[in-house]
Each structure stands twice: as structure tokens, then as C-alpha cells.
Short mmCIF file of C-alpha atoms and ligand atoms in Angstrom, two decimals:
data_model
loop_
_atom_site.label_atom_id
_atom_site.label_comp_id
_atom_site.label_asym_id
_atom_site.label_seq_id
_atom_site.Cartn_x
_atom_site.Cartn_y
_atom_site.Cartn_z
CA MET A 1 -7.28 9.27 3.51
CA ASP A 2 -10.34 8.29 5.51
CA TYR A 3 -12.49 5.95 3.59
CA LEU A 4 -15.07 5.94 6.30
CA LEU A 5 -15.03 2.17 6.79
CA THR A 6 -17.58 0.59 8.99
CA ASP A 7 -16.74 -1.09 12.25
CA GLU A 8 -16.92 -4.47 10.59
CA GLN A 9 -14.80 -3.31 7.74
CA LYS A 10 -12.18 -1.99 10.11
CA MET A 11 -12.31 -5.25 12.16
CA ILE A 12 -11.53 -7.17 8.87
CA GLN A 13 -8.73 -4.88 8.17
CA GLU A 14 -7.28 -5.28 11.62
CA LEU A 15 -7.72 -8.97 11.70
CA THR A 16 -6.11 -9.47 8.16
CA ARG A 17 -3.21 -7.12 9.03
CA LYS A 18 -2.54 -9.19 12.13
CA ILE A 19 -2.51 -12.41 10.15
CA ALA A 20 -0.30 -10.89 7.56
CA GLU A 21 2.31 -9.59 10.03
CA GLU A 22 2.31 -12.51 12.37
CA LYS A 23 1.70 -15.51 10.06
CA ILE A 24 2.56 -14.54 6.54
CA ARG A 25 5.43 -12.10 6.69
CA PRO A 26 7.80 -14.61 8.70
CA VAL A 27 7.17 -17.31 6.05
CA ALA A 28 6.80 -15.36 2.88
CA ALA A 29 10.50 -15.98 1.78
CA LYS A 30 10.33 -19.64 2.62
CA TYR A 31 7.30 -20.22 0.37
CA ASP A 32 8.78 -18.04 -2.41
CA GLN A 33 11.79 -20.13 -2.46
CA SER A 34 10.22 -23.65 -1.95
CA GLU A 35 7.09 -23.01 -4.15
CA GLU A 36 5.29 -25.26 -1.76
CA PHE A 37 1.55 -24.59 -1.17
CA PRO A 38 1.18 -22.63 1.89
CA TRP A 39 -1.43 -24.85 3.84
CA GLU A 40 -0.49 -23.61 7.20
CA VAL A 41 -1.45 -20.05 6.30
CA ILE A 42 -4.54 -21.13 4.44
CA LYS A 43 -5.55 -22.86 7.69
CA VAL A 44 -5.20 -19.69 9.71
CA ILE A 45 -7.17 -17.73 7.10
CA ALA A 46 -9.87 -20.36 7.21
CA ASP A 47 -10.08 -20.69 10.94
CA SER A 48 -10.57 -16.77 10.89
CA ASP A 49 -13.80 -17.25 8.69
CA LEU A 50 -12.30 -15.04 5.82
CA PHE A 51 -13.24 -17.49 3.22
CA GLY A 52 -16.81 -16.47 4.14
CA LEU A 53 -16.49 -12.91 2.88
CA PHE A 54 -17.48 -13.81 -0.48
CA ILE A 55 -20.30 -16.25 0.14
CA PRO A 56 -23.86 -15.44 1.04
CA GLU A 57 -25.02 -16.16 4.81
CA GLN A 58 -27.59 -18.77 4.06
CA TYR A 59 -24.84 -20.95 2.81
CA GLY A 60 -22.38 -20.47 5.73
CA GLY A 61 -20.69 -17.32 4.66
CA MET A 62 -20.71 -13.76 5.86
CA GLY A 63 -22.44 -12.32 2.90
CA VAL A 64 -21.02 -11.49 -0.39
CA ASN A 65 -19.13 -8.27 0.07
CA VAL A 66 -16.49 -7.30 -2.36
CA LEU A 67 -15.16 -4.43 -0.30
CA ASN A 68 -14.51 -6.71 2.57
CA LEU A 69 -12.82 -9.18 0.27
CA CYS A 70 -10.65 -6.29 -1.16
CA LEU A 71 -9.78 -5.07 2.30
CA ALA A 72 -8.71 -8.63 3.31
CA THR A 73 -6.83 -9.25 0.08
CA GLU A 74 -4.98 -5.98 0.20
CA GLU A 75 -3.78 -6.64 3.75
CA LEU A 76 -2.56 -10.22 3.10
CA SER A 77 -0.81 -9.12 -0.16
CA ARG A 78 1.07 -6.45 1.83
CA ALA A 79 2.97 -9.33 3.36
CA CYS A 80 3.07 -11.71 0.53
CA GLY A 81 1.43 -11.42 -2.94
CA GLY A 82 1.75 -15.12 -3.58
CA ILE A 83 0.00 -16.35 -0.40
CA ALA A 84 -2.78 -13.76 -0.80
CA VAL A 85 -3.55 -15.01 -4.38
CA CYS A 86 -4.15 -18.58 -2.87
CA TYR A 87 -6.97 -16.93 -1.11
CA ALA A 88 -8.36 -14.66 -3.76
CA ALA A 89 -8.26 -17.39 -6.40
CA SER A 90 -10.60 -19.27 -4.32
CA ALA A 91 -13.03 -16.26 -4.61
CA LEU A 92 -12.52 -16.37 -8.44
CA GLY A 93 -13.46 -20.04 -8.50
CA THR A 94 -16.37 -19.53 -6.11
CA PHE A 95 -18.02 -16.46 -7.78
CA PRO A 96 -19.54 -18.47 -10.68
CA ILE A 97 -21.40 -20.75 -8.17
CA VAL A 98 -22.55 -17.69 -6.22
CA LEU A 99 -23.63 -15.79 -9.14
CA PHE A 100 -25.04 -18.51 -11.44
CA GLY A 101 -25.53 -21.64 -9.30
CA ASN A 102 -28.85 -23.09 -8.65
CA GLU A 103 -30.09 -23.81 -5.03
CA GLU A 104 -28.77 -27.45 -5.05
CA GLN A 105 -25.34 -26.37 -6.46
CA LYS A 106 -25.10 -23.69 -3.92
CA LYS A 107 -26.05 -25.95 -0.98
CA LYS A 108 -23.77 -28.57 -2.11
CA TYR A 109 -20.46 -26.50 -2.61
CA LEU A 110 -20.71 -23.12 -0.82
CA PRO A 111 -20.70 -24.28 2.91
CA ASP A 112 -17.32 -26.08 2.63
CA LEU A 113 -15.84 -23.31 0.57
CA ALA A 114 -17.02 -20.74 3.01
CA LYS A 115 -15.24 -22.50 5.81
CA GLY A 116 -12.12 -22.87 3.69
CA LYS A 117 -12.48 -26.80 4.05
CA LYS A 118 -12.06 -26.74 0.36
CA LEU A 119 -10.56 -24.28 -2.06
CA ALA A 120 -11.92 -23.35 -5.47
CA ALA A 121 -10.29 -22.53 -8.75
CA PHE A 122 -11.46 -21.09 -12.04
CA GLY A 123 -10.27 -22.46 -15.53
CA ILE A 124 -10.78 -20.94 -18.90
CA THR A 125 -7.30 -20.34 -20.28
CA GLU A 126 -5.80 -22.92 -22.69
CA PRO A 127 -2.47 -22.91 -24.48
CA GLU A 128 -4.19 -21.51 -27.69
CA ALA A 129 -6.73 -19.29 -25.80
CA GLY A 130 -5.35 -16.74 -23.65
CA SER A 131 -6.71 -13.14 -24.43
CA ASP A 132 -8.83 -14.61 -27.06
CA ALA A 133 -10.87 -16.83 -24.66
CA SER A 134 -13.41 -17.71 -27.27
CA ALA A 135 -10.74 -19.78 -28.94
CA ILE A 136 -10.95 -22.53 -26.29
CA LYS A 137 -11.08 -26.09 -27.55
CA THR A 138 -12.19 -28.08 -24.45
CA THR A 139 -15.34 -29.68 -25.25
CA ALA A 140 -18.23 -30.91 -23.19
CA ARG A 141 -20.42 -33.41 -24.92
CA LYS A 142 -24.02 -34.16 -23.57
CA ASP A 143 -24.37 -37.97 -23.12
CA GLY A 144 -27.71 -38.80 -21.43
CA ASN A 145 -27.61 -37.66 -17.93
CA HIS A 146 -23.89 -36.59 -18.19
CA TYR A 147 -21.34 -34.40 -19.94
CA ILE A 148 -18.06 -35.73 -21.12
CA LEU A 149 -15.16 -33.31 -20.93
CA ASN A 150 -12.01 -33.33 -23.08
CA GLY A 151 -9.35 -30.87 -23.36
CA LEU A 152 -6.67 -29.17 -21.43
CA LYS A 153 -6.62 -25.83 -19.46
CA HIS A 154 -3.27 -24.27 -18.45
CA PHE A 155 -1.96 -21.60 -16.04
CA ILE A 156 -4.78 -22.42 -13.47
CA THR A 157 -4.19 -20.89 -10.11
CA ASN A 158 -4.86 -23.25 -7.12
CA GLY A 159 -4.71 -26.05 -9.81
CA GLY A 160 -4.24 -29.38 -8.08
CA ASP A 161 -4.70 -27.78 -4.56
CA ALA A 162 -8.32 -26.78 -5.06
CA GLU A 163 -11.07 -29.31 -4.77
CA VAL A 164 -13.74 -27.32 -6.64
CA TYR A 165 -13.14 -26.20 -10.07
CA THR A 166 -15.33 -24.07 -12.34
CA VAL A 167 -14.41 -24.65 -15.93
CA ILE A 168 -15.51 -23.33 -19.33
CA ALA A 169 -15.99 -25.77 -22.07
CA MET A 170 -17.58 -25.71 -25.54
CA THR A 171 -20.95 -27.50 -25.85
CA ASP A 172 -21.41 -26.42 -29.28
CA LYS A 173 -18.44 -25.34 -31.31
CA THR A 174 -20.59 -24.19 -34.30
CA LYS A 175 -22.06 -21.28 -32.17
CA GLY A 176 -18.72 -19.57 -31.37
CA ALA A 177 -18.78 -17.56 -28.16
CA ARG A 178 -22.44 -18.61 -27.65
CA GLY A 179 -21.41 -22.31 -27.54
CA GLY A 180 -19.47 -22.12 -24.35
CA SER A 181 -20.83 -23.40 -21.14
CA ALA A 182 -19.56 -23.42 -17.36
CA PHE A 183 -19.30 -26.64 -15.33
CA ILE A 184 -18.33 -27.46 -11.78
CA VAL A 185 -15.74 -30.28 -11.75
CA GLU A 186 -14.54 -31.85 -8.58
CA LYS A 187 -11.07 -32.95 -7.94
CA GLY A 188 -10.92 -36.75 -7.87
CA THR A 189 -13.42 -37.25 -10.85
CA PRO A 190 -12.28 -39.96 -13.08
CA GLY A 191 -10.78 -38.41 -16.29
CA PHE A 192 -9.70 -35.34 -14.43
CA THR A 193 -5.93 -35.08 -13.70
CA PHE A 194 -3.27 -32.28 -13.28
CA GLY A 195 -0.42 -31.58 -15.53
CA LYS A 196 2.85 -29.90 -14.70
CA LYS A 197 3.31 -27.25 -11.85
CA GLU A 198 4.68 -24.14 -13.32
CA ASP A 199 7.94 -22.62 -12.12
CA LYS A 200 7.08 -18.83 -11.90
CA PHE A 201 8.90 -15.61 -11.75
CA GLY A 202 6.53 -14.37 -8.95
CA ILE A 203 3.69 -15.31 -6.68
CA ARG A 204 5.70 -18.58 -6.19
CA ALA A 205 3.78 -19.65 -3.10
CA SER A 206 0.59 -19.90 -5.32
CA SER A 207 0.33 -23.13 -7.39
CA THR A 208 -0.32 -22.96 -11.13
CA ARG A 209 -1.06 -26.01 -13.01
CA GLU A 210 -2.62 -27.62 -16.02
CA LEU A 211 -6.01 -29.23 -15.70
CA ILE A 212 -6.40 -32.37 -18.10
CA PHE A 213 -9.69 -33.71 -19.09
CA THR A 214 -9.92 -37.11 -20.72
CA ASP A 215 -13.28 -38.43 -21.24
CA CYS A 216 -14.07 -36.92 -17.84
CA LYS A 217 -17.81 -37.68 -17.08
CA ILE A 218 -19.63 -35.33 -14.83
CA PRO A 219 -23.32 -35.23 -13.87
CA LYS A 220 -25.43 -32.91 -16.06
CA GLU A 221 -26.42 -31.37 -12.53
CA ASN A 222 -22.91 -29.73 -12.77
CA LEU A 223 -23.70 -27.39 -15.56
CA LEU A 224 -23.92 -23.89 -14.23
CA SER A 225 -26.75 -21.67 -15.61
CA ARG A 226 -27.74 -22.88 -19.12
CA GLU A 227 -25.77 -24.27 -21.91
CA GLY A 228 -24.38 -21.33 -24.06
CA THR A 229 -23.78 -19.03 -21.16
CA GLY A 230 -20.19 -19.96 -20.38
CA PHE A 231 -18.75 -16.64 -21.47
CA ILE A 232 -21.33 -14.57 -19.87
CA VAL A 233 -20.56 -16.50 -16.58
CA THR A 234 -16.91 -15.56 -17.22
CA MET A 235 -17.42 -11.85 -17.98
CA LYS A 236 -19.74 -11.49 -14.92
CA THR A 237 -17.22 -13.38 -12.69
CA PHE A 238 -14.41 -11.15 -13.80
CA ASP A 239 -16.41 -8.11 -13.06
CA MET A 240 -16.74 -9.26 -9.55
CA SER A 241 -13.11 -10.51 -9.09
CA ARG A 242 -11.14 -7.85 -10.91
CA PRO A 243 -11.42 -5.41 -7.90
CA GLY A 244 -9.79 -8.29 -5.97
CA VAL A 245 -6.84 -8.49 -8.30
CA ALA A 246 -6.66 -4.79 -7.97
CA ALA A 247 -6.47 -5.06 -4.27
CA GLN A 248 -3.75 -7.62 -4.51
CA ALA A 249 -1.73 -5.16 -6.59
CA LEU A 250 -2.64 -2.49 -3.96
CA GLY A 251 -1.40 -4.52 -1.03
CA ILE A 252 1.79 -5.28 -2.90
CA ALA A 253 2.42 -1.65 -3.74
CA GLN A 254 1.74 -0.44 -0.15
CA GLY A 255 3.97 -3.26 1.15
CA ALA A 256 6.75 -2.27 -1.12
CA LEU A 257 6.31 1.46 -0.12
CA ASP A 258 6.33 0.61 3.56
CA LEU A 259 9.72 -1.27 3.30
CA ALA A 260 11.21 1.52 1.12
CA VAL A 261 10.42 4.31 3.41
CA LYS A 262 11.78 2.20 6.42
CA TYR A 263 14.94 1.61 4.48
CA ALA A 264 15.26 5.08 3.27
CA LYS A 265 15.23 6.23 7.02
CA GLU A 266 17.90 3.69 8.00
CA ARG A 267 20.42 3.91 4.94
CA ARG A 268 22.98 6.66 5.33
CA GLN A 269 25.04 8.02 2.48
CA PHE A 270 26.96 11.35 2.27
CA GLY A 271 26.57 11.44 6.11
CA LYS A 272 22.79 11.57 6.00
CA ALA A 273 19.74 9.19 5.87
CA ILE A 274 18.88 8.84 2.14
CA SER A 275 15.24 9.87 3.11
CA SER A 276 16.61 13.40 3.49
CA PHE A 277 17.43 13.62 -0.19
CA GLN A 278 14.91 15.43 -2.34
CA GLY A 279 15.28 12.88 -5.16
CA ILE A 280 14.27 10.12 -2.64
CA GLN A 281 11.45 12.14 -1.21
CA TRP A 282 9.91 12.97 -4.57
CA MET A 283 9.79 9.29 -5.40
CA ILE A 284 8.08 8.62 -2.21
CA ALA A 285 5.54 11.37 -2.61
CA ASP A 286 4.60 10.01 -6.16
CA MET A 287 4.55 6.37 -4.75
CA ALA A 288 2.21 7.32 -1.93
CA THR A 289 -0.15 9.53 -4.10
CA GLU A 290 -0.44 6.81 -6.76
CA ILE A 291 -1.32 4.08 -4.13
CA GLU A 292 -3.97 6.35 -2.58
CA ALA A 293 -5.41 7.09 -6.03
CA ALA A 294 -5.63 3.25 -6.73
CA ARG A 295 -7.05 2.66 -3.36
CA SER A 296 -9.81 5.25 -3.87
CA LEU A 297 -10.76 3.71 -7.14
CA ILE A 298 -10.75 0.25 -5.91
CA TYR A 299 -13.05 0.99 -2.82
CA ALA A 300 -15.24 2.92 -5.00
CA VAL A 301 -15.76 0.19 -7.46
CA ALA A 302 -16.15 -2.33 -4.69
CA ARG A 303 -18.96 -0.22 -3.17
CA MET A 304 -20.73 0.02 -6.49
CA VAL A 305 -20.66 -3.88 -6.72
CA ASP A 306 -21.96 -4.11 -3.16
CA ALA A 307 -24.62 -1.61 -3.86
CA GLY A 308 -25.98 -4.04 -6.59
CA ARG A 309 -24.72 -2.31 -9.68
CA THR A 310 -24.17 -4.88 -12.48
CA ASP A 311 -22.95 -2.58 -15.17
CA ILE A 312 -19.47 -2.42 -13.88
CA SER A 313 -17.16 -3.88 -16.57
CA LYS A 314 -15.59 -0.63 -17.18
CA GLU A 315 -14.89 0.42 -13.59
CA SER A 316 -13.83 -3.04 -12.61
CA ALA A 317 -11.27 -3.07 -15.65
CA MET A 318 -10.11 0.50 -14.63
CA ALA A 319 -9.47 -0.52 -11.09
CA LYS A 320 -7.57 -3.70 -12.11
CA MET A 321 -5.55 -1.83 -14.75
CA TYR A 322 -4.69 1.25 -12.78
CA ALA A 323 -3.76 -0.63 -9.53
CA SER A 324 -1.55 -3.20 -11.21
CA ASP A 325 0.22 -0.52 -13.22
CA VAL A 326 0.82 1.41 -9.90
CA ALA A 327 2.00 -1.82 -8.19
CA MET A 328 4.64 -2.35 -11.05
CA LYS A 329 5.79 1.13 -10.87
CA VAL A 330 5.88 1.42 -7.08
CA SER A 331 7.65 -1.90 -6.49
CA THR A 332 10.23 -1.04 -9.14
CA ASP A 333 10.95 2.58 -7.60
CA ALA A 334 10.92 0.90 -4.14
CA LEU A 335 13.75 -1.54 -5.21
CA GLN A 336 15.52 1.59 -6.70
CA ILE A 337 15.28 3.13 -3.10
CA PHE A 338 17.11 0.06 -1.82
CA GLY A 339 19.88 0.64 -4.45
CA GLY A 340 22.20 -2.55 -5.01
CA TYR A 341 20.97 -4.24 -1.92
CA GLY A 342 17.43 -4.22 -3.35
CA TYR A 343 18.59 -6.40 -6.18
CA MET A 344 19.79 -9.13 -3.78
CA ARG A 345 17.68 -11.89 -2.59
CA ASP A 346 18.66 -11.35 0.89
CA TYR A 347 16.32 -8.29 1.09
CA PRO A 348 12.60 -8.70 0.69
CA ILE A 349 12.10 -6.07 -1.86
CA GLU A 350 12.74 -7.73 -5.27
CA LYS A 351 10.00 -10.15 -4.42
CA TYR A 352 7.54 -7.42 -4.46
CA MET A 353 8.55 -6.44 -7.97
CA ARG A 354 8.31 -10.14 -9.12
CA ASP A 355 4.83 -10.51 -7.42
CA ALA A 356 3.55 -7.22 -8.77
CA LYS A 357 4.11 -8.26 -12.50
CA ILE A 358 1.50 -10.99 -12.60
CA THR A 359 -1.35 -8.38 -11.67
CA GLN A 360 -0.88 -6.71 -15.12
CA ILE A 361 -1.23 -10.26 -16.83
CA TYR A 362 -3.98 -12.31 -15.25
CA GLU A 363 -7.69 -12.04 -15.40
CA GLY A 364 -7.13 -10.34 -18.63
CA THR A 365 -3.87 -8.62 -19.44
CA ASN A 366 -3.83 -4.74 -19.22
CA GLN A 367 -4.04 -4.32 -22.97
CA ILE A 368 -7.38 -6.19 -22.72
CA GLN A 369 -8.48 -4.06 -19.69
CA ARG A 370 -7.79 -1.01 -21.94
CA ASN A 371 -9.84 -2.44 -24.78
CA ILE A 372 -12.71 -3.04 -22.50
CA ILE A 373 -12.47 0.41 -21.02
CA ALA A 374 -12.18 2.09 -24.40
CA LEU A 375 -15.05 0.27 -25.84
CA GLU A 376 -17.39 1.26 -23.00
CA VAL A 377 -16.22 4.87 -23.22
CA ILE A 378 -16.85 5.00 -26.89
CA LYS A 379 -20.23 3.36 -26.49
CA GLU A 380 -21.23 5.89 -23.80
CA THR A 381 -20.04 8.83 -25.83
CA ALA A 382 -22.13 7.65 -28.87
CA LYS A 383 -25.32 7.59 -26.67
C1 LIG B 1 0.49 -17.17 -12.92
C2 LIG B 1 -0.60 -17.16 -13.72
C3 LIG B 1 -1.93 -17.57 -13.09
C4 LIG B 1 -3.07 -17.62 -13.97
N1 LIG B 1 -4.16 -18.04 -13.32
C5 LIG B 1 -5.29 -18.24 -14.14
C6 LIG B 1 -6.59 -18.99 -13.77
O1 LIG B 1 -6.67 -19.10 -12.42
N2 LIG B 1 -7.36 -19.18 -14.50
C7 LIG B 1 -7.36 -18.91 -15.87
O2 LIG B 1 -8.29 -19.37 -16.57
N3 LIG B 1 -6.24 -18.41 -16.37
C8 LIG B 1 -5.23 -17.97 -15.52
N4 LIG B 1 -4.06 -17.35 -16.14
C9 LIG B 1 -4.05 -17.14 -17.60
C10 LIG B 1 -4.10 -15.65 -17.79
O3 LIG B 1 -5.33 -15.11 -17.61
C11 LIG B 1 -3.55 -15.46 -19.24
O4 LIG B 1 -2.25 -15.72 -19.26
C12 LIG B 1 -3.83 -14.02 -19.84
O5 LIG B 1 -5.12 -13.77 -20.09
C13 LIG B 1 -3.13 -13.85 -21.10
O6 LIG B 1 -3.23 -14.84 -22.02
P1 LIG B 1 -1.90 -15.32 -22.73
O7 LIG B 1 -0.85 -15.63 -21.65
O8 LIG B 1 -2.19 -16.60 -23.67
O9 LIG B 1 -1.23 -14.27 -23.62
P2 LIG B 1 -1.77 -13.79 -25.04
O10 LIG B 1 -3.09 -13.73 -25.03
O11 LIG B 1 -1.00 -14.67 -25.93
O12 LIG B 1 -1.12 -12.24 -25.11
C14 LIG B 1 0.18 -12.03 -25.49
C15 LIG B 1 0.31 -10.48 -25.59
O13 LIG B 1 -0.47 -10.03 -26.46
C16 LIG B 1 -1.44 -8.90 -26.06
N5 LIG B 1 -2.61 -9.03 -26.65
C17 LIG B 1 -3.44 -10.09 -27.05
N6 LIG B 1 -4.63 -9.69 -27.59
C18 LIG B 1 -4.56 -8.32 -27.67
C19 LIG B 1 -5.28 -7.51 -28.16
N7 LIG B 1 -6.49 -7.73 -28.64
N8 LIG B 1 -4.99 -6.12 -28.22
C20 LIG B 1 -3.74 -5.69 -27.43
N9 LIG B 1 -2.97 -6.59 -27.08
C21 LIG B 1 -3.21 -7.86 -27.16
C22 LIG B 1 -1.46 -9.38 -24.52
O14 LIG B 1 -1.71 -8.17 -23.77
C23 LIG B 1 -0.10 -9.82 -24.23
O15 LIG B 1 0.78 -8.62 -24.06
C24 LIG B 1 -2.99 -17.19 -15.39
C25 LIG B 1 -1.85 -16.88 -15.85
C26 LIG B 1 -0.64 -16.87 -15.08
C27 LIG B 1 0.63 -16.48 -15.82
#
């Protein structure tokens, strides 16, 4: 399919494909096994200015462009979904500042994030507040020129490794969802510590930790937007970032298909390459078609965002839901094509299946995406 990409977009695609093949693929299994944070690769990504793809030019970036971010994330994920999410999660943590930060906040935080000198993370989830984000218990109490944060966030990607955190806390519990506010919290602030690092099924190169706030005092200047807008900040952030999760899923699916086709051409049974069997060919045809359908949807949604459309919750949810379901199905079928060998860790394919699973869960599970889509469709139909 020709997506009529511009020269700049093709250049980003080629650059990230090269980084993926030369710098990520050779170390993907190592980081999957060790669960160390892949700083050596993050440095390569930073040196290539790729952290600038989601930051305006006046703050040191290359302009906020969601399609560019999707193209980069897709290519990096093709080699390793875990390493790619370390990059994409920094975009998730940065978007609230790009979308809602004031001039001082943007000047203070964005230049270092654009250069990849610092990573960002986003924290809303808590042990009792996952899909129901409005149930968060972390509080931010105003105290003169400061806010005092208390509470615990868990499952936070880049937790512990990022320097800049955008965090949602309740400033007024009596107001329910209208009582949440968004804050920027810097690593090293007294009262802000990290809990356990999770031992995960997939995306093991990416770090997932608890954020613990114990009388953590931050300047009032770290409030993003206004008090009470925390959940709007979150929803608008997710509208921008979900195409990126979809692109991660797409890259994982494409990477799994690439490996499966190569294997099918090499593996011989009944005196022939298994790629000559119709049963395998039909699987390949379905996988390739579903991947292309996901890609078309993601690029179309990313182009809507880049054209300035803000009413994109439905489309963004569709891209994330569809691409992640495709990634799970394609990576499962790819493993099937590898037969028993695919089940062994000696082969790279099982990692794709493990890495794919998370894309159906984070930034809102696919059940929640279906709720968002259905509500919008029903609303539109009632007009
Ligand atoms: C590896 C990893 C990284 C993550 N990174 C981050 C991060 O960087 N920042 C952050 O804030 N969070 C992060 N999360 C949290 C993630 O977004 C949540 O795990 C997710 O939103 C689901 O919440 P939960 O795990 O509490 O599941 P629950 O909400 O308890 O859901 C359990 C099941 O019930 C279903 N369910 C719940 N409500 C409904 C409903 N209304 N209708 C139908 N089904 C429903 C869900 O779909 C799911 O299948 C991460 C999670 C993981 C595992």
C-alpha cells in the first residue's frame, strides 16, 4: 500500500528502520531476559533527535506530529516492542505538558525532553483505580505556594528511569471526576520515591514501577492547566497517545509476520517448504491484510490529529483497539507457523506474542476502548 508519505516521513521511517535493525534487534533478547533499562538504545534514539517528534519547534523539537511519532514507534516496535515503549511512554508523559503546559512549564521541561536528555512518564493508575480512573485516591493538598502529594501510583511505564512525571491527583475529593488535577513532579523531589519494579510477561525491556508520594511538596507552579481539569488532561492526552500504542501494536504484528514468512520459506516438511501449503498461505494472507487494515486506520487517525481535529476520541480508540487485537492474533498465528520451535525461547517469535498482549491492556483496556467507541457511535446516531 502506498500511503503517499512525504520525503520527511520516509526519512523518519528509514532512519528508525535502520536503528531497529542495527541497534535494537541484536540486543532485544538480551534486554528481554535481563529486564535492564535499555539506556544504550535510548541514547541512539536521542542522538537521532527522535524525541523531538512530539515536541514543538520553539521548545527544541521538530514539531508535534503524531504520524511521524507513529512511523517511528512502528519501526522500533518491529524489532522490539519493549524497547519501543520506553520511547513511546516518554511521549505519553510529555503530551500533557505540550497540550496544557503554560509558557514557563514548556520552557522549563520540553527542551531536555526533546533532546532525550530526560525521559517522561505518565501516572494515573492506582491499585484500586485502573479502568475506573476516577477512583484514584492520591491527593494533592494546597498549602500556601505548594501542593502536598500523598498516595501511590502503580504500573507506571518508565517509572524510576524517567526524570519528569505527569501525575493525576485529587485536589477536591468531594467533586468526583471534577476534583482531579494534573501535576508535574520531578524525580528527586523529597517525598517522591519508587516502589517495586514489576516482573512482566512481555515488554520486559521497559520498566514498570510504583510511584510513592509521602508528603511530597511541589511548587504550585507545577499544576498543569487549572485545578479540576486532571481527567480532561488525561482524556486529551490519551486521544493523542493511543495512535502511538496502536503503532506499537502494528510494529509488533509486522515484525512477527516478517519472521513467520521467512521461516515458512526455510522450513521444509513433506519434502517442501511449508510456505507452499495452502493452510499456511491463507494464514499469511489474513495476517498481511489485517496488518494493512490496521496501518490504514492508524495513519488516517494520525493525519486527523495532525490536521488539528480534536474530536478524535472514537477514532483514536478504534485505532488502538483494532491494531492491538490484530497484533495479538497475528503474533499468535506467527508462532503457530513456527510450530514447536516457535514455543521455544531459542527463537524470537514467542517474544512478539508476549509483547503484543500489553497493547490490549494499557492506556485503557480494549473493553474500555469498545465502551468509548460505542458511546460515540450511539451519540452520533441520536443526532
Ligand atoms: C505493563 C503495564 C504498563 C502500564 N503503564 C502505565 C502507565 O505508564 N501509566 C498509567 O497510569 N498506567 C499504566 N498502566 C496501567 C493500565 O493502564 C491499567 O492496567 C489498565 O487501564 C487496566 O486497569 P487494571 O489493570 O486495574 O484492570 P481493571 O480495571 O481491574 O480491569 C480488569 C478487567 O475488567 C475489565 N473491565 C473493567 N471495567 C470494565 C467495564 N466498564 N466494561 C467492561 N469491562 C471492564 C477490563 O477490561 C479488564 O479486562 C500499565 C499497565 C501495565 C500492565
